[in-house]
PDB file of C-alpha atoms in Angstrom:
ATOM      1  CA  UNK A   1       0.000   0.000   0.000  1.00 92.00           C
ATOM      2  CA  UNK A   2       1.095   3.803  -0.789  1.00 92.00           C
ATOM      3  CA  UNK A   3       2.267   5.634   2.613  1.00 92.00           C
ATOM      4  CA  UNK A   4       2.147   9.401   1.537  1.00 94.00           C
ATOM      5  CA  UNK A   5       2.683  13.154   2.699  1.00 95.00           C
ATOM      6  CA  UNK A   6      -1.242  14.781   1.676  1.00 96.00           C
ATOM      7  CA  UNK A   7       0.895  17.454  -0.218  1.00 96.00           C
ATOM      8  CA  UNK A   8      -0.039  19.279  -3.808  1.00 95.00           C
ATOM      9  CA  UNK A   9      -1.697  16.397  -6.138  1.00 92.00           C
ATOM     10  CA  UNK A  10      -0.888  13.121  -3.775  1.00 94.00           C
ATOM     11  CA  UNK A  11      -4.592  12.717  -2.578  1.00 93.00           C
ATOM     12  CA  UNK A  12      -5.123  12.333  -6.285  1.00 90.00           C
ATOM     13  CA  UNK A  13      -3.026   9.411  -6.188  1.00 91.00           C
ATOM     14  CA  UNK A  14      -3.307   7.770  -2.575  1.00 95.00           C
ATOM     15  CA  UNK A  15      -6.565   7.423  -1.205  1.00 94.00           C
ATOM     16  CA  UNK A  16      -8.573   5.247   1.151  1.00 93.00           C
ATOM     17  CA  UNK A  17      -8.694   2.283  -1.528  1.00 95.00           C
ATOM     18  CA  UNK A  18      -5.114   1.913  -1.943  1.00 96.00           C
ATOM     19  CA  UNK A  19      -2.918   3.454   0.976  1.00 94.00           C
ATOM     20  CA  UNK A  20      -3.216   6.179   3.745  1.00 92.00           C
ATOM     21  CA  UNK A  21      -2.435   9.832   3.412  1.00 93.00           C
ATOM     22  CA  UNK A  22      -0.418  10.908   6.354  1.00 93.00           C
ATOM     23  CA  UNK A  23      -0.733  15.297   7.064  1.00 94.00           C
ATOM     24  CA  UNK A  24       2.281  17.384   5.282  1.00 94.00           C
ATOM     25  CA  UNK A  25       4.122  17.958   9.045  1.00 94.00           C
ATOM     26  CA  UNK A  26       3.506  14.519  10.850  1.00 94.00           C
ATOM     27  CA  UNK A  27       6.327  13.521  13.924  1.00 96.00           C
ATOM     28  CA  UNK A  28       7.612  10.534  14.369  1.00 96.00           C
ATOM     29  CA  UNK A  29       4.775   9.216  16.897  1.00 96.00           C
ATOM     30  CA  UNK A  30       2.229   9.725  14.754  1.00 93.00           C
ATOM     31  CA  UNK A  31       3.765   8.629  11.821  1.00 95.00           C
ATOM     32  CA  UNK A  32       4.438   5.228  13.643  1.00 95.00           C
ATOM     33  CA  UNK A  33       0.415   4.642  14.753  1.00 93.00           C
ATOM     34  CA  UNK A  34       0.024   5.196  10.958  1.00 90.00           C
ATOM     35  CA  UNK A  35       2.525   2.119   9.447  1.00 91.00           C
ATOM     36  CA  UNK A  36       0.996   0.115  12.130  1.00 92.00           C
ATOM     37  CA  UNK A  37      -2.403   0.565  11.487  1.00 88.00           C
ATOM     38  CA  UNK A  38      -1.414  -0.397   7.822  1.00 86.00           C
ATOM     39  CA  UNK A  39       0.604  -3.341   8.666  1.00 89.00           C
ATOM     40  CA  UNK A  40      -1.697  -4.462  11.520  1.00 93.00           C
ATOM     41  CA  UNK A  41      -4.657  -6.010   9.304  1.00 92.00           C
ATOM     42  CA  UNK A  42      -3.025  -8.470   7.104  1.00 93.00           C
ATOM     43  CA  UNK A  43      -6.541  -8.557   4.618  1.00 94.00           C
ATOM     44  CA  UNK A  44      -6.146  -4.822   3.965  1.00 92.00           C
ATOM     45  CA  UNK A  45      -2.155  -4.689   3.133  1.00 93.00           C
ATOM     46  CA  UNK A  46      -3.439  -7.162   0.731  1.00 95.00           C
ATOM     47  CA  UNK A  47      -6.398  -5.044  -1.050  1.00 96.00           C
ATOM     48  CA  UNK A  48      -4.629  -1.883  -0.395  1.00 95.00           C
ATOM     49  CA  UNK A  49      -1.683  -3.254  -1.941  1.00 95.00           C
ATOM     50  CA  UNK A  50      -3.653  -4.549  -4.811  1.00 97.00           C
ATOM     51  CA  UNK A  51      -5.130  -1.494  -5.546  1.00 97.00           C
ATOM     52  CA  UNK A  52      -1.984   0.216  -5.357  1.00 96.00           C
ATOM     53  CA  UNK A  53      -0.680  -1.344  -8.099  1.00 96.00           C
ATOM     54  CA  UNK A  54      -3.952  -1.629 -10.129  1.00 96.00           C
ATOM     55  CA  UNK A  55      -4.228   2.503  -9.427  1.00 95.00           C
ATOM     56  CA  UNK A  56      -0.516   2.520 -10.516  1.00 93.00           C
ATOM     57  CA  UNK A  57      -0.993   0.271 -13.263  1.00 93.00           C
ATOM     58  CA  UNK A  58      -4.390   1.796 -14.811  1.00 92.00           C
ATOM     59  CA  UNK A  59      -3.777   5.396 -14.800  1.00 90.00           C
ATOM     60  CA  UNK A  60      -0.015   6.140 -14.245  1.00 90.00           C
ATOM     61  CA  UNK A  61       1.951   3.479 -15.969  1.00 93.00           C
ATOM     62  CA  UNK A  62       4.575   5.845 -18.527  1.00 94.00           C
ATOM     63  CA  UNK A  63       4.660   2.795 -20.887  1.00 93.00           C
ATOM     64  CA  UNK A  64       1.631   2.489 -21.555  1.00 92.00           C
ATOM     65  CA  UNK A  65       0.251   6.318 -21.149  1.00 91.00           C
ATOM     66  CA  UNK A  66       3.057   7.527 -23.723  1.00 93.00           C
ATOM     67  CA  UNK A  67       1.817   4.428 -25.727  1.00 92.00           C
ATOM     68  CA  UNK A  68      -1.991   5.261 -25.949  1.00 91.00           C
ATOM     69  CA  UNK A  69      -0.715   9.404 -26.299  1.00 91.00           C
ATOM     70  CA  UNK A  70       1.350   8.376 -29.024  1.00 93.00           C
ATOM     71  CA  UNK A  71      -1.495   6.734 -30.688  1.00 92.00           C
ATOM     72  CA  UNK A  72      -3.772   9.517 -29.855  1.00 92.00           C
ATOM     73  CA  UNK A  73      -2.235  12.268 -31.720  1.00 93.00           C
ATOM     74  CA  UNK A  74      -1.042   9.932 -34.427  1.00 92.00           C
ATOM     75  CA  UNK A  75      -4.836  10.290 -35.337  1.00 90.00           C
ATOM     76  CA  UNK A  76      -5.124  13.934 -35.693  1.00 86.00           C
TER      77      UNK A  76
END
């Protein structure tokens, strides 16, 4: 699963589904409670994790994004 700083466009690309969104200026402590709540429940490292790659894999794969743009405005 994604572990990320909520900073500029990273809630577009972590969210409940798929990771947890830690705040911009988070201590140690806190930051701690967060990779154990994560690693804690075994059945949802394994669907976040899933859908961490899926999320990855469907909308922000280079590969296959410069692929379909390539095709895109090979059309035009």
């Amino acid at each position: 699963p994604a572990l990320a700083t909520n900073v500029g466009g990273t809630s577009e690309l972590v969210t409940k589904a798929n990771g947890i969104l830690i705040e911009k200026n988070v201590n140690s402590h806190n930051l701690s409670l967060k990779i154990e709540t994560i690693i804690s429940d075994q059945e949802a490292w394994k669907e976040k994790s899933l859908n961490a790659y899926n999320t990855w894999s469907d909308e922000f794969n280079a590969q296959i994004n410069y692929e379909t743009f390539s095709e895109r405005i090979s059309l035009i």
